[in-house]
Coordinates of C-alpha atoms and ligand atoms in Angstrom, one line a residue:
M1 CA -134.6 -82.2 166.3
K2 CA -137.9 -80.3 166.0
T3 CA -141.4 -81.8 165.7
L4 CA -144.3 -80.4 163.7
E5 CA -147.7 -81.0 165.2
I6 CA -150.7 -80.8 162.9
E7 CA -154.4 -81.2 163.7
G8 CA -155.9 -82.4 160.5
N9 CA -159.2 -82.9 158.8
K10 CA -159.9 -79.1 158.5
K11 CA -160.9 -77.2 155.4
L12 CA -158.4 -74.5 154.5
S13 CA -158.6 -71.5 152.2
G14 CA -156.8 -68.3 151.3
T15 CA -153.8 -67.1 149.5
V16 CA -150.2 -68.3 149.7
K17 CA -147.2 -66.6 148.1
I18 CA -144.4 -68.8 146.9
S19 CA -140.8 -67.9 148.0
G20 CA -137.6 -67.9 146.0
A21 CA -136.4 -71.3 144.8
K22 CA -134.2 -73.1 147.2
N23 CA -132.3 -75.0 144.5
S24 CA -131.6 -71.8 142.7
A25 CA -130.5 -69.8 145.7
V26 CA -128.2 -72.5 147.0
A27 CA -126.3 -72.4 143.8
L28 CA -126.4 -68.6 143.3
I29 CA -124.7 -67.9 146.6
P30 CA -121.6 -70.1 145.9
A31 CA -121.7 -68.7 142.3
S32 CA -121.4 -65.1 143.7
I33 CA -117.9 -65.7 145.0
L34 CA -116.7 -65.8 141.4
C35 CA -117.5 -62.1 141.1
D36 CA -114.6 -59.7 141.0
E37 CA -116.8 -56.9 142.5
S38 CA -120.0 -57.4 144.5
V39 CA -123.5 -58.8 143.8
T40 CA -127.0 -58.3 145.1
I41 CA -129.5 -61.2 144.9
S42 CA -133.1 -60.7 145.7
N43 CA -135.9 -63.1 146.7
I44 CA -133.5 -65.4 148.7
P45 CA -135.8 -67.7 150.8
N46 CA -135.3 -67.7 154.6
I47 CA -134.6 -71.4 155.1
S48 CA -132.0 -73.3 157.0
D49 CA -130.0 -74.3 153.9
I50 CA -129.3 -70.6 153.3
S51 CA -128.1 -70.1 156.9
A52 CA -125.8 -73.1 156.3
L53 CA -124.3 -71.4 153.2
E54 CA -123.9 -68.2 155.2
D55 CA -121.8 -70.2 157.7
I56 CA -119.6 -71.2 154.8
L57 CA -119.3 -67.6 153.5
K58 CA -118.4 -66.4 157.0
Y59 CA -115.8 -69.1 157.3
L60 CA -114.3 -68.0 153.9
N61 CA -114.2 -64.4 155.1
V62 CA -116.8 -63.3 152.5
K63 CA -118.7 -60.1 153.4
F64 CA -122.4 -60.4 153.1
K65 CA -125.7 -59.0 154.4
R66 CA -129.2 -60.4 154.0
D67 CA -132.2 -58.3 155.0
S68 CA -135.7 -59.4 156.0
S69 CA -137.0 -58.9 152.4
G70 CA -134.7 -61.6 151.1
E71 CA -132.2 -59.3 149.5
M72 CA -128.6 -60.4 149.9
Y73 CA -125.5 -58.4 149.2
I74 CA -122.3 -60.4 148.7
D75 CA -118.8 -59.0 148.4
P76 CA -116.1 -61.7 148.0
N77 CA -113.2 -59.2 147.7
N78 CA -111.5 -60.2 150.9
M79 CA -112.3 -63.9 150.8
K80 CA -109.8 -66.5 151.8
N81 CA -109.7 -69.9 150.1
K82 CA -109.5 -72.2 153.0
M83 CA -110.2 -75.9 153.4
L84 CA -113.9 -76.5 154.0
P85 CA -114.2 -78.9 157.0
E86 CA -116.8 -81.7 157.2
S87 CA -118.6 -79.8 160.0
I88 CA -119.8 -77.2 157.6
S89 CA -119.8 -78.9 154.2
N90 CA -122.0 -81.7 155.5
K91 CA -124.9 -79.4 156.5
L92 CA -126.2 -79.4 152.9
R93 CA -125.8 -81.0 149.6
A94 CA -125.3 -77.7 147.8
S95 CA -122.0 -77.0 149.6
Y96 CA -120.6 -78.9 146.6
Y97 CA -121.1 -75.8 144.5
F98 CA -118.1 -74.3 146.3
M99 CA -116.0 -77.0 144.5
G100 CA -116.8 -75.5 141.1
A101 CA -116.8 -71.9 142.3
L102 CA -113.5 -72.1 144.3
L103 CA -111.8 -74.1 141.6
G104 CA -112.9 -71.6 139.0
K105 CA -111.7 -68.6 141.0
Y106 CA -108.5 -70.0 142.6
K107 CA -107.7 -73.2 140.6
R108 CA -107.7 -75.0 144.0
V109 CA -110.3 -76.3 146.3
E110 CA -110.0 -78.5 149.4
M111 CA -113.2 -79.8 151.0
Y112 CA -115.1 -82.7 152.5
F113 CA -117.9 -84.5 150.7
P114 CA -121.1 -82.6 151.0
G115 CA -124.2 -83.6 153.0
G116 CA -127.9 -83.5 152.0
C117 CA -130.9 -85.7 152.1
T118 CA -130.4 -89.5 152.2
I119 CA -132.4 -90.4 149.1
G120 CA -129.8 -92.6 147.4
A121 CA -126.1 -93.0 146.8
R122 CA -125.8 -89.5 145.2
P123 CA -122.3 -89.8 143.8
I124 CA -120.4 -86.8 142.4
D125 CA -118.3 -88.6 139.9
L126 CA -119.7 -86.5 137.0
H127 CA -118.8 -83.3 138.7
L128 CA -115.2 -84.6 139.2
K129 CA -114.9 -85.9 135.6
G130 CA -116.0 -82.5 134.4
F131 CA -113.3 -80.7 136.5
E132 CA -110.7 -83.2 135.2
S133 CA -111.8 -82.5 131.6
L134 CA -111.0 -78.8 132.3
G135 CA -107.5 -79.8 133.3
A136 CA -107.9 -80.2 137.1
K137 CA -106.4 -83.0 139.2
V138 CA -108.6 -84.6 141.8
K139 CA -107.1 -86.2 144.9
Q140 CA -109.5 -88.0 147.1
T141 CA -108.7 -89.5 150.5
K142 CA -111.8 -91.0 152.1
N143 CA -114.3 -88.2 151.8
K144 CA -111.9 -85.4 151.5
Y145 CA -111.2 -83.9 148.1
I146 CA -108.3 -81.7 146.9
I147 CA -108.8 -80.4 143.4
T148 CA -106.1 -78.3 141.8
A149 CA -105.2 -77.0 138.3
D150 CA -102.4 -75.0 136.9
E151 CA -104.9 -73.6 134.5
L152 CA -108.4 -74.5 133.5
I153 CA -108.9 -75.0 129.8
G154 CA -112.3 -75.3 128.1
S155 CA -113.2 -78.7 126.7
N156 CA -116.1 -80.9 125.5
I157 CA -117.8 -82.7 128.4
Y158 CA -120.6 -85.3 127.9
L159 CA -122.6 -86.1 131.0
D160 CA -123.7 -89.7 131.3
V161 CA -126.6 -88.6 133.3
A162 CA -128.2 -85.1 132.9
S163 CA -127.3 -84.1 136.5
V164 CA -128.4 -80.8 137.8
G165 CA -125.5 -80.5 140.3
A166 CA -122.8 -81.5 137.7
T167 CA -124.2 -79.1 135.1
I168 CA -124.1 -76.2 137.5
N169 CA -120.7 -77.1 139.0
I170 CA -119.1 -77.5 135.6
M171 CA -120.5 -74.1 134.6
L172 CA -119.0 -72.5 137.7
A173 CA -115.6 -74.0 137.1
A174 CA -115.6 -73.2 133.3
V175 CA -116.9 -69.6 133.4
K176 CA -113.4 -68.2 133.9
A177 CA -111.5 -71.0 132.1
K178 CA -109.5 -70.4 128.9
G179 CA -111.4 -71.1 125.7
I180 CA -114.7 -72.8 125.1
T181 CA -116.4 -75.5 127.2
V182 CA -119.3 -77.5 125.8
I183 CA -121.5 -79.5 128.2
E184 CA -123.5 -82.2 126.3
N185 CA -126.5 -83.9 127.8
A186 CA -126.7 -81.0 130.3
A187 CA -129.6 -80.8 132.7
K188 CA -132.4 -78.4 131.6
E189 CA -134.0 -77.5 135.0
P190 CA -135.2 -73.9 135.3
E191 CA -132.7 -73.4 138.2
I192 CA -129.8 -73.9 135.7
V193 CA -131.2 -71.1 133.5
N194 CA -131.4 -68.9 136.6
I195 CA -127.7 -69.5 137.5
A196 CA -126.6 -69.0 133.9
T197 CA -128.5 -65.7 133.7
F198 CA -126.9 -64.6 136.9
L199 CA -123.4 -65.4 135.6
N200 CA -124.2 -63.8 132.3
N201 CA -125.4 -60.6 134.1
M202 CA -121.9 -60.6 135.7
G203 CA -120.3 -60.7 132.2
A204 CA -120.0 -64.5 131.6
K205 CA -120.6 -65.9 128.2
I206 CA -123.0 -68.9 128.6
M207 CA -125.2 -69.9 125.8
G208 CA -127.8 -72.7 125.6
A209 CA -128.8 -73.0 129.3
G210 CA -132.2 -74.7 129.4
T211 CA -131.3 -76.9 126.4
N212 CA -129.1 -80.1 126.5
T213 CA -126.1 -78.3 125.1
I214 CA -124.5 -75.5 127.0
K215 CA -121.6 -73.5 125.6
I216 CA -119.4 -71.5 127.9
K217 CA -116.8 -69.0 126.5
G218 CA -114.4 -68.3 129.3
V219 CA -114.0 -64.7 130.5
S220 CA -111.4 -63.2 132.9
Y221 CA -113.4 -60.7 134.8
L222 CA -116.9 -60.8 136.4
K223 CA -118.5 -57.5 137.3
S224 CA -121.2 -56.4 139.8
C225 CA -124.8 -57.3 139.1
Y226 CA -128.3 -57.4 140.5
H227 CA -130.2 -60.7 140.2
E228 CA -133.5 -62.2 141.3
V229 CA -134.1 -65.8 142.4
I230 CA -137.0 -67.5 140.5
P231 CA -140.0 -68.8 142.4
D232 CA -139.7 -72.2 143.9
R233 CA -141.5 -74.7 141.7
I234 CA -141.3 -77.4 144.3
E235 CA -142.8 -75.2 147.0
A236 CA -145.5 -74.1 144.5
A237 CA -146.3 -77.7 143.7
T238 CA -146.5 -78.6 147.4
Y239 CA -149.1 -75.9 148.1
I240 CA -151.1 -76.7 144.9
M241 CA -151.3 -80.3 146.1
I242 CA -152.3 -79.2 149.6
G243 CA -155.0 -77.2 147.8
A244 CA -156.2 -80.2 145.9
A245 CA -156.3 -82.2 149.2
V246 CA -157.8 -79.9 151.7
C247 CA -158.7 -76.4 150.4
T248 CA -162.1 -75.0 149.6
N249 CA -160.2 -72.4 147.6
L250 CA -156.5 -71.8 147.5
V251 CA -154.7 -69.1 145.5
V252 CA -151.1 -69.9 145.0
E253 CA -149.3 -66.7 143.9
N254 CA -145.8 -66.1 142.4
V255 CA -145.7 -69.2 140.3
I256 CA -144.2 -69.7 136.8
P257 CA -146.7 -72.2 135.5
E258 CA -144.5 -73.6 132.7
H259 CA -142.0 -74.7 135.4
I260 CA -144.7 -77.0 136.9
D261 CA -146.3 -78.1 133.6
A262 CA -145.7 -81.9 134.3
L263 CA -147.5 -81.6 137.6
I264 CA -150.4 -79.6 136.2
Q265 CA -150.9 -82.2 133.5
K266 CA -151.0 -85.0 136.1
L267 CA -153.3 -83.1 138.4
V268 CA -155.7 -82.4 135.5
E269 CA -155.6 -86.1 134.7
M270 CA -156.5 -86.8 138.4
G271 CA -159.5 -84.6 138.1
V272 CA -158.2 -81.7 140.3
D273 CA -160.1 -78.4 139.9
L274 CA -157.3 -76.0 138.7
K275 CA -157.3 -72.6 137.1
V276 CA -153.9 -71.6 135.8
D277 CA -153.1 -67.9 135.2
S278 CA -149.9 -66.3 134.0
D279 CA -148.4 -66.1 137.5
K280 CA -150.8 -67.9 139.8
V281 CA -152.8 -71.1 140.2
V282 CA -156.2 -71.4 141.9
V283 CA -157.1 -74.8 143.2
T284 CA -160.1 -76.3 144.9
N285 CA -160.5 -79.7 146.6
K286 CA -162.8 -82.1 144.9
N287 CA -163.8 -85.4 146.3
N288 CA -163.7 -87.7 143.3
L289 CA -160.0 -87.8 142.4
K290 CA -159.0 -90.4 139.9
K291 CA -156.0 -92.7 140.0
I292 CA -152.9 -91.8 138.0
N293 CA -149.5 -93.1 137.1
V294 CA -146.4 -91.0 137.5
M295 CA -142.9 -91.7 136.4
T296 CA -140.1 -89.4 137.6
L297 CA -137.8 -88.0 135.0
V298 CA -135.4 -85.1 134.4
Y299 CA -136.9 -81.8 133.6
P300 CA -139.3 -81.2 131.8
G301 CA -140.5 -84.6 133.0
F302 CA -142.2 -85.2 136.4
P303 CA -139.7 -84.1 139.1
T304 CA -138.5 -86.6 141.6
D305 CA -138.9 -83.9 144.2
M306 CA -142.7 -83.8 143.7
Q307 CA -143.1 -87.6 143.8
Q308 CA -143.2 -87.9 147.6
I309 CA -145.8 -85.3 147.9
I310 CA -148.1 -86.6 145.2
A311 CA -147.9 -89.9 146.9
S312 CA -149.9 -88.5 149.8
L313 CA -152.5 -87.0 147.4
M314 CA -152.8 -90.4 145.7
T315 CA -154.2 -91.9 148.9
Q316 CA -157.3 -89.8 148.2
A317 CA -157.8 -91.0 144.6
E318 CA -160.2 -93.9 143.7
G319 CA -158.3 -97.0 142.5
E320 CA -154.6 -97.9 142.4
S321 CA -152.2 -95.2 141.4
R322 CA -148.5 -96.0 140.6
I323 CA -145.3 -94.1 141.0
E324 CA -142.1 -95.2 139.2
E325 CA -139.0 -93.5 140.6
T326 CA -136.2 -93.5 138.0
I327 CA -133.8 -90.8 139.5
Y328 CA -133.0 -92.1 143.0
E329 CA -132.9 -95.6 144.4
N330 CA -134.1 -94.8 147.9
R331 CA -136.9 -92.3 147.7
F332 CA -139.9 -94.3 149.1
L333 CA -139.1 -94.0 152.9
N334 CA -142.0 -91.6 153.3
L335 CA -144.4 -94.4 152.2
Y336 CA -143.7 -96.5 155.3
E337 CA -144.8 -93.5 157.3
L338 CA -147.9 -93.1 155.2
V339 CA -148.7 -96.7 155.9
K340 CA -148.6 -95.9 159.7
M341 CA -151.3 -93.3 158.9
G342 CA -153.5 -96.0 157.3
A343 CA -152.5 -95.7 153.6
N344 CA -152.7 -98.8 151.5
I345 CA -149.3 -99.1 149.7
K346 CA -147.3 -101.8 148.1
I347 CA -143.6 -101.2 147.1
E348 CA -141.9 -103.3 144.5
G349 CA -138.3 -102.1 143.7
N350 CA -138.6 -98.6 142.2
K351 CA -142.3 -98.8 141.9
A352 CA -145.0 -98.0 144.4
Y353 CA -148.7 -98.8 144.2
I354 CA -151.0 -96.7 146.2
K355 CA -154.6 -97.8 146.6
G356 CA -157.3 -95.3 147.5
K357 CA -159.4 -93.7 148.6
T358 CA -158.3 -94.0 152.2
K359 CA -159.3 -92.0 155.2
L360 CA -155.9 -91.2 156.8
K361 CA -155.6 -91.2 160.6
S362 CA -153.1 -89.4 162.8
A363 CA -149.9 -91.0 163.9
E364 CA -146.4 -90.2 165.1
V365 CA -144.2 -90.2 162.0
Y366 CA -140.7 -89.3 160.9
A367 CA -139.6 -87.0 158.0
N368 CA -136.7 -88.9 156.5
D369 CA -135.8 -86.1 154.1
L370 CA -137.1 -82.7 153.0
R371 CA -139.7 -83.7 150.4
A372 CA -140.7 -86.8 152.4
G373 CA -141.5 -84.4 155.2
A374 CA -143.6 -82.2 152.9
G375 CA -145.6 -85.2 151.8
L376 CA -146.3 -86.0 155.5
V377 CA -147.5 -82.5 156.1
L378 CA -150.0 -83.0 153.3
A379 CA -151.0 -86.3 154.8
A380 CA -151.3 -84.8 158.3
L381 CA -153.6 -82.1 157.0
L382 CA -155.9 -84.8 155.6
A383 CA -155.8 -87.0 158.7
D384 CA -158.2 -87.3 161.6
G385 CA -156.6 -86.2 164.9
T386 CA -153.2 -84.7 165.6
T387 CA -150.2 -86.0 163.7
K388 CA -146.7 -85.5 165.1
I389 CA -144.0 -85.2 162.4
N390 CA -140.6 -85.8 164.0
N391 CA -137.3 -84.7 162.3
A392 CA -139.1 -81.6 161.1
D393 CA -135.8 -79.8 160.7
Y394 CA -135.6 -81.5 157.3
I395 CA -138.7 -79.6 156.2
L396 CA -137.4 -76.3 157.4
R397 CA -134.4 -76.7 155.1
G398 CA -136.6 -76.0 152.1
Y399 CA -139.9 -74.4 153.1
E400 CA -139.8 -70.7 154.1
D401 CA -142.3 -69.9 156.9
I402 CA -144.3 -73.1 156.4
V403 CA -146.0 -72.8 159.8
L404 CA -147.0 -69.2 159.2
K405 CA -148.2 -69.9 155.6
L406 CA -150.3 -72.8 156.6
T407 CA -151.7 -71.0 159.7
N408 CA -152.8 -68.2 157.5
L409 CA -154.8 -70.7 155.5
G410 CA -156.5 -71.8 158.7
A411 CA -154.4 -74.9 159.6
K412 CA -153.7 -75.9 163.2
I413 CA -150.0 -76.4 163.1
R414 CA -147.2 -75.7 165.5
L415 CA -143.5 -76.3 165.6
I416 CA -142.1 -77.8 168.8
Ligands
UD1_1 C1 -130.7 -81.7 142.5 C2 -131.7 -81.1 143.5 C3 -132.6 -82.2 144.1 C4 -133.3 -83.0 143.0 C5 -132.3 -83.5 142.0 C6 -133.0 -84.2 140.8 C7 -130.3 -79.3 144.4 C8 -129.5 -78.7 145.5 N1 -130.8 -80.5 144.5 O1 -129.9 -82.6 143.2 O2 -133.5 -81.5 144.9 O3 -133.9 -84.1 143.6 O4 -131.5 -82.4 141.5 O5 -133.9 -83.3 140.2 O6 -130.5 -78.6 143.3 N2 -125.6 -88.6 139.5 C9 -124.5 -89.4 139.3 N3 -123.3 -88.8 139.3 C10 -123.1 -87.5 139.6 C11 -124.2 -86.7 139.8 C12 -125.5 -87.3 139.8 O7 -124.6 -90.6 139.0 O8 -121.9 -87.1 139.6 C13 -126.9 -89.2 139.5 C14 -127.6 -89.2 140.9 O9 -127.2 -90.2 141.7 C15 -129.1 -89.2 140.5 C16 -129.1 -88.4 139.2 O10 -127.8 -88.4 138.7 O11 -129.5 -90.5 140.3 C17 -129.6 -87.0 139.3 O12 -128.9 -86.3 140.3 P1 -128.6 -84.7 140.2 O13 -129.4 -84.1 139.1 O14 -127.1 -84.5 140.2 O15 -129.2 -84.3 141.6 P2 -128.6 -83.2 142.5 O16 -127.9 -82.1 141.7 O17 -127.8 -83.8 143.6

């Protein structure tokens, strides 16, 4: 495991360019195997989750090439539908998109339960129920799944929870099914629109992505296309919050502001100095931040993925801020690490109360998951002295060139 060492309490400034969205790219790559020709996807971030997906492509004999600009060519013509062993499926959560994609393409998939950050139980029952509604049979032994279908037939699927993963996985399985599939209470995250656009560029017939009803008319052939990954809204949010914490002036480029509207509203309420343009945000640190309350919700509500990062910023606001986490049951582990750095925090069930303003001090801390790690980076940049963030591999799963990007802003940071 790697460690990030950050010497804090420095004023940073400059420009940072946001990379392609992790949560989009990790679904686009599995989606590409549905193509009957070849695809090219640009703006793929260079993060370890993508390397893990490349291992799966290699294992399935899919031809691909990714260049240093982030353009990836994928040709699934010679692929082999093999059982995905635990050693490769458990490297990332998004390996579960191969369930929908392989089922949609071959009517059969055999794989072990996917991995991912330990932020709660994270069941996949809704994915499986969706596949069953399309006519598939699911056989589960321990954490191994065999999903088969004679044929997939469109049906009406209501999701009890507006799950991002289930919405995308069902889309992948339904895109070549016979007839029409309707997903009710679908998730509306921008990444879902990005995946649906990709599939439609290949010739799929998906309507309503971005609303809570998605209609998919099955097609039999998917053709070659060129597609671009949207900017990463969580990475953008992370740098904007770093700007609010420690930057005299930070320009965050390649942002789609409407994707981070909930965050912008909350930062304005906090008193953060922000200027929002069509594709960039300029942010300046101010000393007198005000307390706020945040409740995590599905999109367009405040994202759970930004909650652990804003927690670190809340330590700098006057008074008691509150976070209510409604998506995951175990997403406060980062707060115990913040306490080691001097933060004043009380946790009661799914609510956390963060009292500021506190001068944070350096400590040896642990990134328990990807966004927890990002929150600790922000805290370390604020703290006096040198903070060691262990388990930094989690952070590298989702942040392209984080050391270089922060170094360019004047931070003293190194990866060991
Ligand atoms: C995706 C994101 C993750 C983000 C999350 C919520 C990816 C790769 N990951 O994760 O970064 O934190 O959305 O915005 O895109 N649920 C069920 N049954 C299911 C599926 C989900 O009960 O079959 C529950 C989950 O336990 C959770 C909630 O639904 O409480 C939301 O989960 P979901 O939207 O599926 O998250 P992921 O797709 O795993």
